[in-house]
XYZ file of C-alpha atoms in Angstrom:
770
model
C -113.132 84.572 -27.329
C -115.374 83.773 -24.368
C -118.841 82.444 -25.042
C -121.732 82.318 -22.591
C -124.667 80.070 -23.476
C -127.711 80.174 -21.202
C -128.277 76.500 -21.707
C -124.690 75.358 -22.015
C -122.299 78.031 -20.768
C -119.039 77.582 -22.690
C -115.530 79.000 -22.440
C -113.596 78.642 -25.717
C -110.214 79.865 -27.009
C -109.475 79.166 -30.650
C -105.740 80.065 -30.573
C -103.194 79.917 -27.759
C -101.835 83.392 -28.525
C -105.340 84.886 -28.342
C -106.022 82.922 -25.213
C -103.007 84.448 -23.466
C -104.373 87.940 -24.226
C -107.946 87.184 -23.284
C -107.053 85.375 -20.098
C -105.560 88.571 -18.777
C -108.976 90.272 -19.121
C -111.851 89.888 -16.636
C -114.012 86.894 -17.596
C -117.735 87.324 -18.110
C -119.787 86.159 -15.190
C -120.400 82.412 -15.077
C -122.689 81.112 -12.382
C -120.645 78.986 -10.025
C -121.678 75.464 -9.151
C -120.348 72.346 -7.463
C -118.770 69.957 -9.965
C -120.423 66.559 -9.796
C -118.501 65.027 -12.744
C -115.856 65.912 -15.335
C -115.864 64.541 -18.895
C -113.204 64.891 -21.581
C -114.178 64.788 -25.242
C -112.122 64.849 -28.436
C -109.135 62.728 -27.327
C -107.579 60.424 -29.923
C -104.061 59.543 -28.788
C -103.583 61.382 -25.534
C -104.558 59.614 -22.328
C -107.407 61.190 -20.289
C -105.164 61.080 -17.251
C -102.920 63.688 -18.862
C -105.877 66.090 -19.003
C -107.165 65.326 -15.512
C -103.689 65.773 -14.014
C -103.436 69.271 -15.499
C -106.889 70.545 -14.487
C -106.933 72.764 -11.402
C -110.494 71.659 -10.626
C -111.634 68.330 -9.184
C -114.998 66.627 -8.618
C -116.578 68.243 -5.568
C -114.844 71.596 -6.114
C -116.773 74.821 -6.573
C -116.448 75.849 -10.233
C -115.873 79.544 -10.964
C -114.914 81.617 -13.998
C -111.380 82.040 -12.627
C -110.989 78.259 -12.331
C -112.178 77.894 -15.936
C -109.598 80.424 -17.108
C -106.841 78.620 -15.173
C -107.918 75.255 -16.611
C -107.704 76.484 -20.199
C -104.311 78.058 -19.555
C -102.982 74.817 -18.024
C -104.199 72.659 -20.918
C -102.747 74.953 -23.582
C -99.449 74.955 -21.687
C -99.123 71.226 -22.367
C -98.565 72.039 -26.054
C -100.702 69.063 -27.048
C -103.906 70.782 -28.127
C -104.902 72.982 -31.011
C -108.153 74.094 -29.345
C -109.680 73.809 -25.849
C -113.303 74.514 -24.747
C -115.027 74.188 -21.412
C -118.764 73.434 -21.419
C -121.186 72.897 -18.571
C -124.106 70.534 -18.694
C -125.885 71.099 -15.458
C -123.324 70.350 -12.766
C -121.099 68.346 -15.152
C -117.973 70.037 -16.511
C -117.161 68.956 -20.100
C -113.625 69.545 -21.438
C -113.684 69.532 -25.254
C -110.234 69.418 -26.887
C -108.858 69.253 -30.389
C -105.479 67.537 -30.443
C -102.561 68.823 -32.409
C -101.549 66.346 -35.097
C -98.467 64.326 -34.221
C -95.461 63.858 -36.462
C -95.551 60.431 -38.089
C -92.414 60.783 -40.220
C -89.656 63.352 -40.825
C -88.154 63.226 -44.304
C -85.434 65.141 -46.143
C -85.611 65.349 -49.921
C -82.588 66.552 -51.881
C -80.210 66.403 -48.914
C -76.557 65.928 -49.936
C -74.363 68.329 -47.972
C -75.303 67.151 -44.469
C -75.771 63.785 -42.827
C -79.451 62.908 -42.369
C -78.959 61.402 -38.899
C -77.267 64.569 -37.651
C -80.167 66.747 -38.821
C -82.728 64.333 -37.387
C -81.035 64.524 -33.998
C -80.907 68.320 -34.166
C -84.650 68.472 -34.854
C -85.298 66.049 -32.012
C -83.377 68.320 -29.634
C -85.733 71.230 -30.380
C -88.849 69.062 -29.981
C -89.583 68.200 -33.614
C -89.452 64.445 -34.044
C -91.573 61.424 -34.782
C -94.268 60.890 -32.164
C -94.156 64.491 -30.930
C -96.973 67.022 -31.555
C -96.509 68.989 -34.734
C -95.722 72.663 -34.135
C -95.724 74.954 -37.163
C -93.544 77.504 -35.346
C -90.883 74.867 -34.694
C -91.018 73.719 -38.319
C -90.488 77.305 -39.497
C -87.620 77.704 -37.050
C -86.002 74.489 -38.305
C -86.412 75.688 -41.893
C -84.563 78.929 -41.160
C -81.834 77.139 -39.217
C -81.249 74.760 -42.137
C -80.824 77.755 -44.429
C -78.252 79.248 -42.044
C -76.336 75.987 -42.012
C -76.219 75.949 -45.799
C -74.983 79.525 -45.826
C -72.147 78.440 -43.489
C -71.149 75.966 -46.230
C -71.205 78.734 -48.886
C -74.433 77.384 -50.406
C -76.176 80.749 -50.547
C -78.673 79.654 -53.204
C -80.018 76.791 -51.114
C -83.787 76.702 -50.654
C -85.601 74.828 -47.887
C -89.364 74.318 -47.885
C -91.254 72.358 -45.237
C -94.577 70.689 -46.079
C -96.979 68.540 -44.100
C -99.038 65.670 -45.464
C -101.970 64.435 -43.312
C -102.114 60.699 -42.659
C -104.386 58.519 -40.536
C -104.997 58.938 -36.791
C -104.518 62.720 -36.843
C -100.869 62.478 -37.851
C -98.767 64.276 -40.451
C -95.653 63.509 -42.428
C -93.203 66.407 -42.242
C -91.034 66.803 -45.348
C -88.161 69.232 -45.813
C -87.595 69.671 -49.546
C -84.126 71.051 -50.188
C -82.676 72.512 -53.349
C -79.005 72.874 -52.494
C -77.661 74.377 -55.696
C -73.956 74.942 -56.127
C -71.608 76.592 -53.626
C -70.779 80.268 -53.952
C -67.102 80.474 -54.833
C -64.708 83.334 -54.314
C -63.928 84.940 -57.663
C -61.832 87.868 -56.379
C -59.811 88.853 -53.321
C -58.784 92.487 -53.671
C -56.485 94.200 -51.165
C -56.541 98.002 -51.407
C -53.911 100.270 -49.837
C -50.882 97.989 -49.842
C -47.643 99.549 -51.040
C -44.821 97.600 -49.399
C -45.979 94.122 -50.384
C -47.609 92.784 -53.528
C -51.167 91.521 -53.640
C -49.920 87.991 -54.256
C -47.590 88.092 -51.237
C -50.433 89.148 -48.972
C -52.898 86.677 -50.457
C -50.382 83.907 -49.751
C -51.025 84.531 -46.045
C -54.689 83.571 -46.505
C -56.336 80.192 -46.316
C -59.134 81.501 -48.523
C -58.316 81.838 -52.214
C -59.950 82.018 -55.626
C -59.548 78.306 -56.256
C -56.956 75.935 -57.585
C -56.586 72.356 -58.657
C -56.820 71.177 -55.034
C -59.885 73.249 -54.099
C -62.104 70.174 -54.375
C -60.201 68.833 -51.344
C -59.472 71.977 -49.323
C -62.653 73.952 -50.195
C -60.462 77.031 -49.886
C -62.550 78.907 -52.469
C -65.704 78.681 -50.325
C -66.387 81.810 -48.316
C -66.655 81.531 -44.546
C -66.800 84.464 -42.151
C -64.795 82.512 -39.605
C -62.073 81.756 -42.156
C -62.027 85.361 -43.327
C -61.564 86.617 -39.757
C -58.663 84.206 -39.314
C -57.123 85.408 -42.583
C -57.472 89.049 -41.520
C -55.614 88.219 -38.305
C -52.916 86.504 -40.362
C -52.640 89.647 -42.500
C -52.403 91.814 -39.400
C -49.713 89.569 -37.912
C -47.761 89.669 -41.176
C -47.552 93.464 -41.095
C -46.979 93.792 -37.342
C -44.092 91.309 -37.497
C -42.382 93.423 -40.178
C -42.263 96.794 -38.498
C -45.669 98.250 -39.387
C -46.632 99.145 -35.844
C -49.631 101.287 -36.812
C -51.066 98.952 -39.463
C -54.847 98.748 -39.493
C -57.662 97.169 -41.492
C -60.099 99.921 -42.342
C -62.963 97.888 -43.784
C -63.938 94.614 -45.410
C -66.634 94.237 -48.052
C -68.082 90.931 -49.227
C -70.215 91.189 -52.379
C -72.471 88.470 -53.757
C -73.189 88.139 -57.480
C -76.865 88.098 -58.510
C -76.631 84.399 -59.381
C -75.441 83.654 -55.818
C -72.611 81.562 -57.259
C -69.737 84.063 -57.075
C -68.397 86.295 -54.331
C -65.794 89.027 -54.204
C -63.890 90.208 -51.129
C -62.371 93.680 -50.854
C -60.071 94.520 -47.952
C -59.078 98.149 -47.364
C -55.918 98.632 -45.306
C -53.620 101.397 -44.116
C -50.025 100.245 -43.786
C -48.605 103.191 -41.868
C -44.899 103.812 -41.469
C -42.321 101.124 -40.819
C -40.657 101.387 -37.401
C -37.328 100.072 -36.166
C -36.866 98.981 -32.548
C -34.372 101.381 -30.972
C -34.168 99.755 -27.558
C -35.813 97.741 -24.793
C -35.964 98.844 -21.175
C -37.384 97.224 -18.061
C -39.590 99.034 -15.588
C -41.321 97.769 -12.488
C -40.550 95.015 -10.026
C -38.431 92.223 -11.457
C -37.679 90.540 -8.117
C -34.063 91.813 -8.271
C -33.527 89.386 -11.151
C -33.230 91.910 -13.953
C -30.377 90.078 -15.649
C -32.316 86.814 -15.654
C -35.323 88.509 -17.226
C -33.134 90.311 -19.766
C -31.831 86.939 -20.930
C -35.440 86.037 -21.896
C -35.827 89.030 -24.232
C -36.342 87.904 -27.808
C -36.784 91.407 -29.264
C -34.027 92.345 -31.715
C -32.807 95.932 -31.298
C -31.962 97.691 -34.564
C -34.373 95.470 -36.489
C -37.930 96.258 -37.653
C -40.521 96.079 -34.898
C -41.853 92.536 -34.592
C -45.089 91.949 -32.673
C -44.423 88.188 -32.542
C -41.147 88.582 -30.619
C -42.813 91.133 -28.332
C -45.573 88.632 -27.519
C -43.025 85.843 -27.018
C -41.070 88.050 -24.619
C -44.056 89.083 -22.492
C -45.189 85.462 -22.342
C -41.714 84.319 -21.283
C -41.659 87.001 -18.560
C -45.080 85.969 -17.256
C -44.085 82.313 -17.190
C -40.823 83.155 -15.411
C -42.726 85.067 -12.725
C -44.912 81.991 -12.349
C -41.817 79.927 -11.625
C -41.414 81.893 -8.381
C -45.040 81.584 -7.350
C -46.460 84.816 -8.793
C -49.614 83.496 -10.424
C -51.071 86.912 -11.263
C -48.046 88.702 -12.694
C -48.803 91.322 -15.366
C -46.301 92.268 -18.050
C -47.156 94.960 -20.579
C -45.090 96.164 -23.527
C -45.545 99.924 -23.919
C -44.222 101.443 -27.161
C -42.681 104.907 -27.096
C -42.919 106.032 -30.714
C -40.568 108.495 -32.387
C -42.468 109.252 -35.584
C -39.907 111.755 -36.783
C -37.237 109.062 -37.074
C -39.579 106.045 -37.413
C -38.176 104.404 -34.316
C -39.861 102.811 -31.326
C -38.580 102.254 -27.805
C -40.241 99.352 -25.970
C -40.797 99.603 -22.230
C -41.604 96.301 -20.536
C -43.649 97.202 -17.475
C -43.934 94.402 -14.914
C -46.040 94.025 -11.798
C -45.636 90.598 -10.143
C -48.602 91.259 -7.829
C -48.678 88.745 -4.973
C -47.112 85.355 -4.450
C -49.551 82.487 -4.118
C -49.623 78.839 -3.257
C -51.924 76.175 -4.630
C -54.671 75.291 -2.182
C -56.410 72.571 -4.171
C -56.141 70.887 -7.596
C -59.423 69.778 -9.123
C -59.979 67.467 -12.079
C -63.066 67.675 -14.274
C -64.304 65.890 -17.385
C -62.820 62.459 -16.618
C -66.007 60.415 -16.655
C -64.118 57.199 -17.407
C -60.497 57.711 -16.456
C -59.727 57.377 -12.785
C -58.547 60.457 -10.928
C -55.323 58.776 -9.862
C -54.338 58.128 -13.495
C -54.358 61.897 -14.064
C -53.057 63.024 -10.691
C -49.976 60.809 -10.780
C -48.768 62.890 -13.740
C -48.922 66.128 -11.724
C -45.665 67.806 -10.784
C -47.395 70.743 -9.106
C -48.492 69.670 -5.635
C -51.310 70.905 -3.447
C -50.356 73.157 -0.484
C -47.147 74.079 -2.351
C -46.032 77.340 -3.902
C -47.497 78.036 -7.314
C -44.891 77.058 -9.931
C -45.678 77.872 -13.574
C -43.055 75.459 -14.914
C -44.429 72.549 -12.918
C -48.001 73.374 -13.923
C -47.097 73.409 -17.626
C -45.152 70.190 -17.204
C -48.151 68.620 -15.451
C -50.445 69.656 -18.286
C -48.022 68.293 -20.908
C -47.643 64.981 -19.087
C -51.422 64.522 -18.868
C -51.741 65.436 -22.556
C -49.048 62.933 -23.549
C -51.060 60.108 -22.006
C -53.081 60.132 -25.219
C -56.399 59.552 -23.465
C -57.829 63.041 -24.000
C -58.782 65.274 -26.909
C -57.831 68.363 -24.916
C -56.308 69.264 -21.563
C -56.798 72.770 -20.166
C -55.643 74.341 -16.910
C -57.353 77.284 -15.232
C -56.025 79.298 -12.305
C -58.882 80.253 -9.982
C -58.684 82.826 -7.222
C -59.862 81.742 -3.778
C -62.409 84.226 -2.362
C -61.125 85.858 0.814
C -57.632 84.362 0.399
C -55.498 86.594 -1.882
C -52.429 84.379 -1.444
C -54.158 81.169 -2.532
C -55.274 79.753 -5.867
C -57.036 76.621 -7.026
C -56.094 74.814 -10.220
C -58.767 73.249 -12.404
C -57.606 70.607 -14.893
C -60.391 70.083 -17.429
C -60.017 67.140 -19.789
C -62.098 66.009 -22.734
C -61.964 62.240 -23.010
C -61.730 60.387 -26.285
C -62.317 56.709 -27.110
C -59.123 54.829 -26.275
C -60.179 51.373 -27.393
C -60.362 50.122 -30.933
C -61.109 47.016 -32.926
C -59.651 47.129 -36.400
C -59.961 44.844 -39.360
C -58.436 46.090 -42.556
C -56.009 45.673 -45.358
C -52.939 47.507 -46.547
C -51.138 47.459 -49.849
C -47.472 48.141 -50.538
C -45.342 48.017 -53.633
C -43.310 45.154 -52.138
C -45.632 43.101 -49.981
C -48.826 43.472 -52.061
C -51.943 42.866 -49.931
C -51.431 42.738 -46.164
C -54.335 41.942 -43.855
C -54.371 43.164 -40.291
C -56.559 42.677 -37.266
C -56.122 44.328 -33.938
C -57.770 44.861 -30.584
C -56.223 47.504 -28.394
C -57.194 49.487 -25.355
C -54.826 52.262 -24.338
C -56.746 53.004 -21.153
C -58.229 49.694 -20.078
C -61.132 50.217 -17.663
C -59.874 53.738 -16.972
C -56.787 52.356 -15.233
C -54.195 53.743 -17.654
C -52.983 50.247 -18.563
C -52.401 49.219 -22.186
C -53.715 45.957 -23.686
C -53.305 44.873 -27.291
C -53.631 41.933 -29.645
C -52.221 42.514 -33.126
C -52.331 40.178 -36.104
C -50.665 41.133 -39.402
C -50.374 39.086 -42.545
C -48.612 39.786 -45.797
C -46.811 37.937 -48.514
C -43.506 38.108 -46.680
C -44.328 38.813 -43.021
C -46.862 37.325 -40.618
C -46.959 38.586 -37.032
C -48.938 37.682 -33.933
C -48.202 39.894 -30.940
C -49.847 40.014 -27.502
C -48.783 42.967 -25.373
C -49.706 44.642 -22.097
C -48.145 47.649 -20.380
C -48.617 48.984 -16.873
C -47.148 52.510 -16.978
C -47.047 52.719 -13.182
C -45.925 49.252 -12.186
C -44.333 50.996 -9.201
C -45.373 54.247 -7.542
C -42.197 55.869 -8.858
C -43.450 55.577 -12.440
C -41.528 52.502 -13.570
C -43.453 50.816 -16.370
C -43.638 47.113 -17.170
C -44.382 45.626 -20.576
C -45.066 41.947 -21.271
C -44.857 40.669 -24.860
C -45.582 37.328 -26.508
C -44.786 37.104 -30.217
C -44.650 34.757 -33.191
C -43.146 36.128 -36.421
C -42.600 34.492 -39.784
C -40.395 36.176 -42.409
C -39.907 35.003 -45.985
C -37.287 36.113 -48.505
C -38.211 38.982 -50.788
C -37.108 37.154 -53.920
C -37.688 33.705 -55.243
C -40.577 31.287 -54.955
C -43.225 32.064 -52.331
C -42.832 28.504 -51.043
C -39.122 28.985 -50.388
C -37.489 29.004 -46.975
C -38.885 31.037 -44.087
C -37.526 32.361 -40.806
C -39.695 31.655 -37.752
C -39.081 33.635 -34.561
C -41.116 32.821 -31.421
C -40.667 34.144 -27.929
C -41.744 36.224 -24.993
C -40.223 39.093 -23.119
C -40.531 41.521 -20.256
C -39.330 45.111 -20.348
C -39.197 47.813 -17.686
C -39.123 51.540 -18.414
C -37.358 53.649 -15.808
C -37.933 57.424 -16.051
C -34.615 59.175 -15.506
C -35.807 62.710 -16.189
C -39.083 64.216 -17.356
C -38.136 63.547 -20.983
C -35.760 60.569 -20.739
C -36.618 56.937 -20.156
C -34.276 53.963 -19.842
C -35.594 50.525 -20.810
C -34.241 47.233 -19.465
C -35.586 43.749 -20.099
C -35.031 40.186 -21.123
C -36.409 38.035 -23.965
C -36.559 34.297 -24.465
C -36.456 33.531 -28.195
C -36.420 30.503 -30.459
C -35.435 30.878 -34.096
C -35.819 28.286 -36.830
C -35.249 28.321 -40.588
C -37.548 25.978 -42.491
C -37.288 24.874 -46.077
C -40.243 25.383 -48.383
C -41.734 22.996 -50.876
C -40.089 22.487 -54.224
C -37.023 24.641 -53.566
C -33.809 24.202 -51.634
C -32.473 26.455 -48.923
C -29.639 28.820 -49.922
C -26.184 27.834 -48.755
C -25.888 30.829 -46.440
C -28.824 29.617 -44.349
C -27.830 25.944 -44.082
C -26.157 26.346 -40.633
C -29.452 27.644 -39.199
C -31.699 24.710 -40.104
C -31.819 23.527 -36.500
C -33.719 25.413 -33.835
C -31.590 27.978 -32.048
C -32.446 29.540 -28.698
C -31.306 32.840 -27.260
C -31.848 34.723 -24.025
C -30.964 38.330 -24.904
C -30.861 41.052 -22.279
C -32.151 44.345 -23.632
C -31.157 47.894 -22.768
C -32.614 51.018 -24.369
C -33.043 54.734 -23.991
C -35.491 57.192 -25.554
C -35.883 60.952 -25.595
C -38.784 62.391 -27.598
C -39.074 66.165 -27.778
C -41.018 66.402 -31.038
C -44.151 68.535 -31.115
C -46.119 65.714 -32.772
C -45.588 62.029 -33.372
C -47.521 61.923 -36.678
C -46.796 65.360 -38.174
C -43.718 66.785 -36.428
C -42.498 70.267 -37.349
C -39.970 70.918 -34.593
C -38.001 69.056 -31.951
C -35.855 65.940 -31.855
C -36.213 62.204 -31.279
C -33.390 59.983 -30.064
C -33.542 56.240 -29.556
C -30.898 53.737 -28.491
C -31.572 49.999 -28.351
C -29.263 47.124 -27.571
C -29.490 43.422 -26.785
C -26.850 40.972 -25.598
C -27.315 37.201 -25.590
C -24.844 35.108 -23.578
C -27.148 32.156 -22.872
C -28.700 29.665 -25.254
C -27.378 28.618 -28.660
C -26.765 32.090 -30.073
C -24.274 34.457 -28.462
C -24.144 37.983 -29.818
C -24.372 41.694 -29.071
C -26.318 44.197 -31.149
C -26.956 47.931 -30.837
C -28.680 50.651 -32.857
C -29.029 54.417 -32.505
C -31.471 56.720 -34.281
C -31.525 60.500 -34.291
C -34.202 62.680 -35.892
C -34.247 66.473 -35.944
C -37.056 68.713 -37.219
C -36.313 72.383 -37.876
C -39.134 74.814 -38.773
C -37.873 77.113 -41.526
C -41.158 79.068 -41.680
C -44.718 78.359 -40.617
C -45.129 76.271 -43.764
C -41.721 74.737 -44.432
C -39.812 72.214 -42.336
C -36.375 70.645 -42.710
C -35.991 67.126 -41.316
C -32.871 65.023 -40.810
C -32.583 61.370 -39.816
C -29.570 59.214 -38.978
C -29.779 55.492 -38.201
C -26.681 53.507 -37.221
C -26.491 49.800 -36.366
C -23.735 47.446 -35.177
C -23.637 43.743 -34.295
C -20.938 41.311 -33.128
C -20.812 37.584 -32.411
C -19.581 36.582 -28.944
C -17.703 33.611 -27.489
C -16.170 32.730 -30.833
C -19.496 32.618 -32.680
C -20.330 34.519 -35.807
C -23.045 37.155 -35.635
C -26.343 35.307 -36.355
C -27.543 35.844 -39.894
C -31.135 36.260 -38.725
C -30.140 39.296 -36.605
C -28.636 41.217 -39.536
C -29.608 44.778 -40.441
C -31.165 45.439 -43.856
C -31.102 48.631 -45.918
C -33.055 49.658 -49.013
C -36.573 50.841 -49.780
C -38.970 53.050 -47.852
C -37.749 53.706 -44.336
C -34.087 53.695 -45.380
C -32.832 54.457 -48.921
C -35.636 55.077 -51.390
C -35.218 54.302 -55.066
C -33.694 50.881 -54.372
C -35.596 47.667 -53.761
C -36.200 46.706 -50.186
C -33.317 45.041 -48.248
C -31.015 44.945 -51.304
C -28.291 47.423 -50.261
C -25.720 45.236 -48.594
C -23.822 41.965 -48.853
C -25.226 39.376 -51.244
C -24.189 36.016 -52.657
C -25.509 33.428 -55.134
C -28.359 31.214 -53.973
C -26.121 28.145 -54.251
C -23.589 26.561 -56.571
C -26.206 25.699 -59.187
C -28.424 28.793 -58.880
C -26.722 32.140 -59.567
C -29.691 34.208 -58.391
C -28.495 36.632 -55.715
C -29.923 36.571 -52.228
C -29.453 39.575 -49.985
C -28.122 38.782 -46.554
C -28.016 42.181 -44.841
C -25.146 42.770 -42.473
C -24.155 43.348 -38.844
C -23.404 47.015 -39.575
C -25.458 49.731 -41.234
C -25.437 53.448 -41.953
C -28.520 55.344 -43.116
C -28.917 59.108 -43.574
C -32.019 60.980 -44.764
C -32.779 64.639 -45.331
C -36.194 66.057 -46.252
C -37.577 69.456 -47.158
C -41.295 69.370 -46.290
C -43.913 71.759 -47.655
C -47.736 71.864 -47.704
C -49.306 70.404 -50.798
C -49.922 73.110 -53.441
C -53.459 74.371 -53.106
C -53.970 72.678 -49.720
C -53.203 75.793 -47.677
C -51.583 74.980 -44.350
C -53.123 71.506 -44.142
C -50.426 69.455 -42.397
C -52.101 66.129 -43.125
C -51.283 66.424 -46.844
C -47.681 67.420 -47.592
C -45.039 67.227 -50.295
C -41.381 66.608 -49.612
C -38.119 66.525 -51.465
C -35.495 64.154 -50.106
C -31.985 62.836 -50.323
C -31.103 59.399 -48.898
C -27.810 57.609 -48.373
C -27.086 54.262 -46.779
C -25.924 50.660 -46.936
C -25.496 47.537 -44.798
C -21.980 46.126 -44.369
C -20.703 42.588 -43.788
C -18.836 41.452 -40.694
C -15.435 41.545 -42.420
C -16.279 44.559 -44.567
C -15.013 48.001 -43.491
C -17.606 50.730 -43.152
C -16.861 53.141 -45.961
C -18.768 56.239 -46.982
C -17.635 55.574 -50.544
C -19.793 52.438 -50.583
C -23.011 54.248 -49.627
C -25.784 54.336 -52.193
C -27.370 57.745 -52.676
C -30.745 58.719 -54.114
C -32.896 61.844 -54.400
C -36.517 62.430 -55.256
C -39.892 63.788 -54.271
C -42.757 62.314 -52.316
C -46.235 62.778 -50.941
C -47.261 62.272 -47.318
C -50.930 61.933 -46.336
C -52.403 61.165 -42.922
C -55.203 59.029 -44.322
C -58.001 57.251 -42.409
C -55.931 54.057 -42.744
C -52.841 55.658 -41.243
C -49.815 57.610 -42.521
C -49.471 57.002 -46.264
C -46.293 57.914 -48.159
C -45.487 57.825 -51.855
C -42.008 58.476 -53.179
C -40.357 58.709 -56.561
C -36.576 58.511 -56.391
C -33.671 58.552 -58.797
C -30.438 56.813 -57.759
C -27.497 59.240 -57.790
C -24.767 56.888 -56.608
C -25.286 53.246 -57.616
C -23.301 50.219 -58.699
C -23.760 47.531 -61.302
C -26.271 44.947 -60.106
C -28.224 47.261 -57.791
C -31.950 46.623 -57.969
C -33.730 49.898 -58.764
C -37.308 50.664 -57.797
C -38.135 54.307 -58.451
C -41.787 54.448 -57.352
C -42.577 53.158 -53.869
C -45.425 53.527 -51.404
C -46.449 52.118 -48.069
C -48.697 52.809 -45.081
C -47.170 53.683 -41.727
C -43.625 54.483 -42.819
C -41.560 57.516 -41.813
C -38.550 58.626 -43.835
């Protein structure tokens, strides 16, 4: 409202919303005057300068009703005041304000589901935080948003109430009192209209379920609209990949029980008829390479229509067009349906559009990593023809650096230049440095402490730096390592290592003999192809066997009591085509390593080869095979050094047997019949695994079960390698990618064993594969 007082003319607006309405109306006449002074009354925390800076009138100005209206509007716009009045005392303008209370403290009572700091930050982002003016509208908005967040976690019965408590100095404590209640769980998933497949078969395609003994971990029985949409797409894909070309989902109903603790989901579907692919024809412009494109067809004629193979084929065609520079090629699969015979003819219509070359490649998102670190991985060049293969290879190479959470490539048209495109590589960086201090526990080595400092992308240069310290009952390691992946412009890497390792026997007194290996080395990695790297290097090593206290050294180690030096030359090769290093489901890994020492006290040659193959049987099940072969030979009339022997047994080789025990052994000495296990210069190890998601964990690949069969043994220098001498075991295991690293448990039963073998059925360790 607007008040006029003959003695003290006053303009007053009690509420901002009313003020906005009234300010649009003509103000009552106020006699204008020249402002001799301006006073501000009612301030408690806000500085007078804030008010003066916002007023459109200054001392000496001619005051009018319009200026008064503008002044009130400007002060309300600050959001700091609950009420504003303008009074005149003669030629003095008095600004009377009532401050909004400020927020002294934001509290959450009953909060369990969310992290308090995350919610506090979210409130701060919308302007509701300690020290800011309290706004009831913002508090109500925050209250409703909290309720929506609880609904997203299936806590439909959650209640959120905000209250304010006045404190001194015109401040309030803002408290959100939360009653979370229990989550609403899915009690029923009903699929209506299915005839060809059972309800259970279709529900197996879902991540959502009605609960199981692992639901506490997977939360698969908590309803989520996002999860349901994903499950509906999985259901659609299941039908479309089995010939049901006209399958559709008619409706989906989600019903909540009155107690808000149970939910039921009903899905109504129409299967339609099942169609068989009768043929595939090509139409359009295929660059006179029809036969080459036909070789990319993955659609099986005479089999039920499969939408997955159709999508794979159109994608392969589009990528093949990209290989020849056609960045905007369009390939469409048009079905010609014969409903009378339930057959479908697929016509692949192609339009390559225009050929383009890459004008410019831009990189975005690399706030820390230098541009050159990313660009040196590119195989697509600027001012060159667009090549889809090279672009995908460039993206994969940048992704394999391990510095980024995601790497995306966009093809952008250049305005006014139809034959040109720009490429935008957008990366999302992740922390590449870490300091770790922790402990591990294994069934053999008990407690093992570890400390490490590593930086995979030091100062954004792409160089690797690491210091690793590991201690355990039987192994202590100190390793300093640095790698420059582009030591030369051609991509040759250089690695420098300094190491000190102490190894103790796995049986006998802890103060018994120990093997000490100290040295340094340099290794170069030479890329031969995009997926193959050859490694060459040289090490300088010193090895010493020391006796412990209170126990003699076994006879087999007596020749090694003196320090022995070696200068081995190393040669290796690696090819890694797995889809993941931690949780592979397809692809192969091959590694070959060798070292030859012709200088120093120890002369020998040693080589090992490892082959791993992962075969996806379905989306859930994977078959894995591993073979590991080793060979060693003494040179220049020397025997192969005992400390370079291969060992077999335990996790990582043949499970079900104690570590390092499958191979040559002999009594400790003439007076002590206890066996010591010496390993051997030759080894054979074979492993096979059938890997499946953990029951009740859905498709969570971080928690998996596996059944396995292992076979292997180490062989002595004068002992022939015989498959009849291999030890064989079988069992089951659990693999979990835990916060501490890959954790594996296994329970094995020896199938082929001999008298004297040391059996250990239950084994576990962190960071072991196979």
